C-alpha cells in the first residue's frame, strides 16, 4: 500500500517538481500514472523507492514510513518493490542473467530458486536466447525488457514501472501490459507510468493524471485526460 | 527477514569483479607493487647501512698502556679486570714486541723510526667497545683499573661515527615514514579512482534491495585478493632487485668493504610484512573507497 | 543521400543483426523506419553514423563511401548528419547549453553564431527555461528533447532520429514530429525510427519496415505493417 | 572545410574540465606532487651526500718527504714542480719543525716519543689530490720530481673512500632511476584511471563531428595546468621539507660533521626541473591516456 499525503518535492536547484500530491494506492490495485513530460511522474517513483526524500508531507510504502525510516531498513522496504526504471539501470558489467541473479541474491534467494526462476522470467519477456549477453550488446527494447524481467524476478508485493514500454514496438508493449495485468490479477499491486494513450484506453484501469506537479484527475475506467492528448 | 551470508558467493563475486574491471585491477595491483617496492627497497638499504655502521663500530677501539713496572705476565692477567669494565666488549693483549713490529710494519721503509729501541714501547690492550658513543666514560673507567698507566683514543672519529649513524638513522626513518605515508596515499587514491565508476553499479545494487554489507563483502574480497597478488609480485620483484643490486655492489667493491646481507634469512619477514600491508591496504582501501557510494 | 547495398552486419558475438539490407534515401526525403524490438533499426543508424562498420555490402552517406573512408574524414562526414540517439548520449558533465555549444564548436561555429542559435533551438524543443541544468537534473523526456535540440543545432543536411519521442507524451511527440516535418520541408533529409503507430499513420510519408534484419516492406503513405501491429 | 583552432576556447575548456572532474584532478595533482617529492628528496639527499664525500676526499692526501740534503728554502721552492704533476690539486709545505710539533701534539703525554731529536723529521709536502682513485699513479709521478726522497700514503683508506663513493653513487643512481620509472608509471596510471570514465564523453564528442585534435587540445591544456599546479605545490613542499630536515640534522650534528647545502641556490633549478617534469607528465600523460578512446 502506498500513501502520499500532501507530498512536496523541491530539487536542490530550487525546481518544485511536486506541489502537494495526495495519492493512495491500495494493495491489489492497478494504477496508470500519466502526464506530460516533466510533470513529476518519475519524481513520485523516486520518492516511493526512497531514492530521494520528500521536502514535505507524509509518505508510507508497504508499511514503512519513509519520513523517518532508518537507513538500514531501506533495503528491506525496497525488497517489497519491483521497480522498472525509465533509464533501465542495468549493471553494465554483468550479463543479463547475472543482473537477474544479483537481484535475487541481494534479497537472499537460494541458488536453487535462482536456477529455476531466472530462465522462466527471461522467457516471459522473450529474452531466453540472450541471457548471456552484456546489456551493451542488446537493442534498446531488449534492455528495457531486461529491466522488466528484473522487476518481476523476486515476485514482489508491488511493481512500479516508469515507462516500461517506451522502447518497445506496439505488439511487445501489448504483450508486456497483458503480462502485468495477469500478475496484478494474482495479487501484485501495480503502478505504471506511461505515455501510451492506446494502452491506457485499452485496459480499463484507474488512471491518475499529473500535470505540473499536481494531480489533476484520478478516475477509473481507461481514461486519458483529453486536454493533453492529440 | 534474516540476511543469509554466503561467503563463497562473495568470494566468487570479488574474484569475478577483478577480471570484469581488468584495467582498474591491474592499475591497483601495480600501484601496490610500486609502493611496496619503494618502501621495501628503502627499508632494506637502511637495514644494510645500519649493519655496516655497526660493523665499522666494532672496529672502534682505544688503547690502554700498562705501567712499565709491571712484568708482562701480570700485565696479561689484567685482561679480566679490564673486560669487567661496563661497555667494554673485549680486550686484546698486545706485548711491546708485537707493538714494535706493528709500528715498524706501518712505517716500513721510513728511515725515521728505524732501530728505535723496543723498550720505548709498552705492553698494551686494544679495547673494543659495545657503544662507541660512551667512549669517554669508558676510557675514564679503564684508567681507574690498577696497572693501567694511560689510554689513547681518537675521540673525534668515534664522535663522528655516532653523529653520522644518528643522522643516517634519522634520515632513513624520515624517508621511510614519508614513503609509507605517500604510498598509502597513492594506493588509497588509486582505489578511489578505480572504484569511482562503480558508483552507479553500487547504486543499482542498492535499488535492488541489497544491504550495505551485501554490497561491501565482494569489495572486501576483491581488495584482499588484489592486495595479496600485489604483495606476492612485489616480494619476488624485491628479491630479484635485491640480489641484482647486491651482485653489482660486490662486483664494484673489490676490497669487500661493504657486506651486503643475504636476502634469504630476511625473506619470510619481508613476505609477511608485504602480505599484511597488501591485505590491509587492499581491503581497507576498497571499503573506504566505496563507503560514500553506499549512501543511496 | 544514403545508400545501403546488400548490407550485412554481424556483431562480435555472432549475432547477425542485418542480413542483406538494400535502402536508398534521396536528399529531401522523409522516411520512417519501423520494426519490432531487436529487428536491426538502431544497427542501421549506427552504420550510417560510422559508429560501427558493416560486415558486408556497400554503404554511401552524403557522398562519403563508408566502406573505405579514412579515419580523419569521419568527423567531416558526421557533420553532415544530426543524430538523435536512442539513449540520448548527452555529456553528463556539461549543462544543456554547453552540450549544444560543444556540438556547434566542434564543427567550427563562431561564438556569435552560437549565442544566436542555441537559445533559439532550446525554445523550439521547449527547454528555454532549463538551459543551465545538468542532464541529470532533467526528466527523461527533457533529456530526449536536449538530444533533439543537439541534432538540430547545426542545421545539418540530414537528420537521423532513433526513437525521438519514446519518452515524450503524445502532445509533445506530435509537436516534435511537426517540427521535423517543417524542417524536412525546408530541404533537410529525415530518417526517423519510431514505434508510434499513430504518428506514422498521421504523417503520410514513406515507411520502411524491417524485421529480423531484413526489409519486409517499403511503401509510401502512412503505412505501418499490419501483421506486427495491435 | 578548414578546422578553426581557437586556443582560448581549448584553454578555457581544459580549465573548466579540471573543476568538473574535481576529484580526478585532485588525485592527479596529488600523485604528481608525491612523485616529484620522492624524486626530488632523493636527488637532494644524493647531491648532499656527493658533496660530503668530495669534502672528505679533499682531506685525502699523501705526504712527500724531501731529501734531507736539500736546504729548507730550496725545498719550499719545489712546490711549483709538485703542483705541476697531473691530478695534484694543491701542495702544502711543512717544515720539519712544524712536523715535529704536529707529531708531538698528536702524541702528547705519551712519554715514548718525548724528546726525539728534531733532525729525525724531514721537510715535507702535504699533497692534495683531485681524484683520489688515481692515488698510486700520482704518488709515482711525484716521486719522480727531483728532490723528493720518498712518499707516504694510506692507500686502503683512499681506496675505501673510492669504493664507498662509487657504491653510494651507484645505489643513488639506481634508486633515483627506479623512483623515476615508478613515478612515471604511477602518474601515467593515475591519468589513465582519471580519464577512464571520460571514454563516453569523448565518444559523444566524436559523434558530434569533432576531430581528434579538437577533442585532444583541451586535454593537453588540462594536463599542462595539472602538471604546473602539481610542480609548484611539490616545489614549496620540497623546500619546506628540506629546510626542516636540514635544521633537524644541524641540531643533531653537534660537531658539524655534515654540511647541509643551502636550498636557495638550488631552488631555481629544482623549480625548473619540477615544472618541466610536471608539464611533460601532465600533458603527455593525458594525451596518451585518451589516445585509445579517440578511435570512435
Ligand atoms: N535531479 C533533479 N534536479 C533538478 N530538477 C530535476 C531533477 N530531476 C527532475 N527535475 C525536474 O523536475 C521536474 C519533474 O521531473 P520528473 O522526472 O518527475 O518528470 P517526468 O514526469 O518523469 O517527465 P518525463 O515523462 O519526461 O520522464 C522536471 O521539470 C525536471 O526538470
Ligand atoms: N553490440 C552488440 N553486440 C551483439 N549484438 C548486438 C549488439 N547490438 C545489438 N545487437 C543485437 O542485434 C540485433 C539488432 O539490434 P538493434 O539495436 O539494431 O535493434 P533495434 O531494431 O534498434 O531494436 P529496438 O527497437 O529494441 O531498439 C538485436 O538482436 C540485438 O540483440
Ligand atoms: Mg520520467
Ligand atoms: Mg534501437
PDB file of C-alpha atoms in Angstrom, chain B residues 8-98:
ATOM      1  CA  UNK B   8      31.537 -18.449  -1.202  1.00  0.00           C
ATOM      2  CA  UNK B   9      29.334 -16.200  -3.308  1.00  0.00           C
ATOM      3  CA  UNK B  10      31.044 -13.037  -2.075  1.00  0.00           C
ATOM      4  CA  UNK B  11      34.448 -14.514  -2.787  1.00  0.00           C
ATOM      5  CA  UNK B  12      33.477 -15.561  -6.282  1.00  0.00           C
ATOM      6  CA  UNK B  13      31.874 -12.168  -6.933  1.00  0.00           C
ATOM      7  CA  UNK B  14      35.011 -10.424  -5.710  1.00  0.00           C
ATOM      8  CA  UNK B  15      37.142 -12.649  -7.877  1.00  0.00           C
ATOM      9  CA  UNK B  16      34.976 -12.088 -10.937  1.00  0.00           C
ATOM     10  CA  UNK B  17      34.970  -8.403 -10.386  1.00  0.00           C
ATOM     11  CA  UNK B  18      38.743  -8.339 -10.663  1.00  0.00           C
ATOM     12  CA  UNK B  19      38.520  -9.588 -14.209  1.00  0.00           C
ATOM     13  CA  UNK B  20      35.471  -7.535 -15.100  1.00  0.00           C
ATOM     14  CA  UNK B  21      37.286  -4.373 -14.121  1.00  0.00           C
ATOM     15  CA  UNK B  22      40.508  -5.648 -15.583  1.00  0.00           C
ATOM     16  CA  UNK B  23      42.369  -2.441 -16.162  1.00  0.00           C
ATOM     17  CA  UNK B  24      41.356  -0.988 -12.825  1.00  0.00           C
ATOM     18  CA  UNK B  25      42.513  -4.109 -11.019  1.00  0.00           C
ATOM     19  CA  UNK B  26      45.750  -4.113 -12.933  1.00  0.00           C
ATOM     20  CA  UNK B  27      46.354  -0.483 -12.070  1.00  0.00           C
ATOM     21  CA  UNK B  28      45.628  -1.084  -8.403  1.00  0.00           C
ATOM     22  CA  UNK B  29      47.951  -4.075  -8.238  1.00  0.00           C
ATOM     23  CA  UNK B  30      50.697  -2.140  -9.994  1.00  0.00           C
ATOM     24  CA  UNK B  31      50.387   0.702  -7.541  1.00  0.00           C
ATOM     25  CA  UNK B  32      50.517  -1.675  -4.604  1.00  0.00           C
ATOM     26  CA  UNK B  33      53.602  -3.313  -6.099  1.00  0.00           C
ATOM     27  CA  UNK B  34      55.249   0.054  -6.706  1.00  0.00           C
ATOM     28  CA  UNK B  35      54.595   1.276  -3.215  1.00  0.00           C
ATOM     29  CA  UNK B  36      55.679  -1.923  -1.527  1.00  0.00           C
ATOM     30  CA  UNK B  37      58.841  -1.924  -3.644  1.00  0.00           C
ATOM     31  CA  UNK B  38      59.689   1.633  -2.745  1.00  0.00           C
ATOM     32  CA  UNK B  39      59.161   1.010   0.946  1.00  0.00           C
ATOM     33  CA  UNK B  40      60.842  -2.370   0.829  1.00  0.00           C
ATOM     34  CA  UNK B  41      63.917  -1.175  -1.064  1.00  0.00           C
ATOM     35  CA  UNK B  42      64.290   1.619   1.360  1.00  0.00           C
ATOM     36  CA  UNK B  43      63.991  -0.470   4.436  1.00  0.00           C
ATOM     37  CA  UNK B  44      66.471  -2.975   3.038  1.00  0.00           C
ATOM     38  CA  UNK B  45      69.003  -0.263   2.211  1.00  0.00           C
ATOM     39  CA  UNK B  46      68.528   1.127   5.704  1.00  0.00           C
ATOM     40  CA  UNK B  47      68.972  -2.315   7.293  1.00  0.00           C
ATOM     41  CA  UNK B  48      72.165  -2.851   5.346  1.00  0.00           C
ATOM     42  CA  UNK B  49      73.509   0.575   6.191  1.00  0.00           C
ATOM     43  CA  UNK B  50      72.750   0.018   9.845  1.00  0.00           C
ATOM     44  CA  UNK B  51      74.521  -3.306   9.663  1.00  0.00           C
ATOM     45  CA  UNK B  52      77.537  -1.701   8.025  1.00  0.00           C
ATOM     46  CA  UNK B  53      77.704   1.005  10.611  1.00  0.00           C
ATOM     47  CA  UNK B  54      77.703  -1.470  13.424  1.00  0.00           C
ATOM     48  CA  UNK B  55      80.472  -3.376  11.619  1.00  0.00           C
ATOM     49  CA  UNK B  56      82.531  -0.224  11.455  1.00  0.00           C
ATOM     50  CA  UNK B  57      81.823   0.495  15.064  1.00  0.00           C
ATOM     51  CA  UNK B  58      83.106  -2.928  16.024  1.00  0.00           C
ATOM     52  CA  UNK B  59      86.461  -1.712  14.793  1.00  0.00           C
ATOM     53  CA  UNK B  60      86.376   1.262  17.015  1.00  0.00           C
ATOM     54  CA  UNK B  61      88.555   0.851  19.986  1.00  0.00           C
ATOM     55  CA  UNK B  62      91.086   2.589  22.155  1.00  0.00           C
ATOM     56  CA  UNK B  63      94.444   1.551  23.553  1.00  0.00           C
ATOM     57  CA  UNK B  64      95.305   1.225  27.231  1.00  0.00           C
ATOM     58  CA  UNK B  65      99.047   1.278  28.077  1.00  0.00           C
ATOM     59  CA  UNK B  66     100.208  -0.780  31.016  1.00  0.00           C
ATOM     60  CA  UNK B  67     102.598   0.594  33.583  1.00  0.00           C
ATOM     61  CA  UNK B  68     106.192  -0.284  32.549  1.00  0.00           C
ATOM     62  CA  UNK B  69     106.990  -1.517  36.053  1.00  0.00           C
ATOM     63  CA  UNK B  70     104.543  -4.420  35.750  1.00  0.00           C
ATOM     64  CA  UNK B  71     106.011  -7.641  34.310  1.00  0.00           C
ATOM     65  CA  UNK B  72     104.462  -8.926  31.127  1.00  0.00           C
ATOM     66  CA  UNK B  73     102.742 -11.950  32.712  1.00  0.00           C
ATOM     67  CA  UNK B  74     100.992  -9.823  35.330  1.00  0.00           C
ATOM     68  CA  UNK B  75     100.058  -7.312  32.707  1.00  0.00           C
ATOM     69  CA  UNK B  76      98.397 -10.028  30.618  1.00  0.00           C
ATOM     70  CA  UNK B  77      96.388 -11.019  33.693  1.00  0.00           C
ATOM     71  CA  UNK B  78      94.792  -7.566  33.815  1.00  0.00           C
ATOM     72  CA  UNK B  79      92.563  -8.609  30.881  1.00  0.00           C
ATOM     73  CA  UNK B  80      89.769  -9.835  33.191  1.00  0.00           C
ATOM     74  CA  UNK B  81      89.786  -6.623  35.209  1.00  0.00           C
ATOM     75  CA  UNK B  82      89.531  -4.563  32.045  1.00  0.00           C
ATOM     76  CA  UNK B  83      86.816  -6.658  30.467  1.00  0.00           C
ATOM     77  CA  UNK B  84      84.813  -6.254  33.687  1.00  0.00           C
ATOM     78  CA  UNK B  85      84.509  -2.528  32.996  1.00  0.00           C
ATOM     79  CA  UNK B  86      80.992  -1.694  31.681  1.00  0.00           C
ATOM     80  CA  UNK B  87      80.685  -1.139  27.924  1.00  0.00           C
ATOM     81  CA  UNK B  88      83.934  -2.981  27.189  1.00  0.00           C
ATOM     82  CA  UNK B  89      83.150  -5.648  24.630  1.00  0.00           C
ATOM     83  CA  UNK B  90      86.548  -7.282  24.511  1.00  0.00           C
ATOM     84  CA  UNK B  91      90.166  -6.506  25.392  1.00  0.00           C
ATOM     85  CA  UNK B  92      93.104  -7.841  23.401  1.00  0.00           C
ATOM     86  CA  UNK B  93      96.572  -8.021  24.907  1.00  0.00           C
ATOM     87  CA  UNK B  94      99.492  -6.844  22.767  1.00  0.00           C
ATOM     88  CA  UNK B  95     103.088  -7.217  24.016  1.00  0.00           C
ATOM     89  CA  UNK B  96     105.566  -4.407  23.500  1.00  0.00           C
ATOM     90  CA  UNK B  97     107.450  -6.539  20.979  1.00  0.00           C
ATOM     91  CA  UNK B  98     104.317  -7.068  18.929  1.00  0.00           C
TER      92      UNK B  98
END
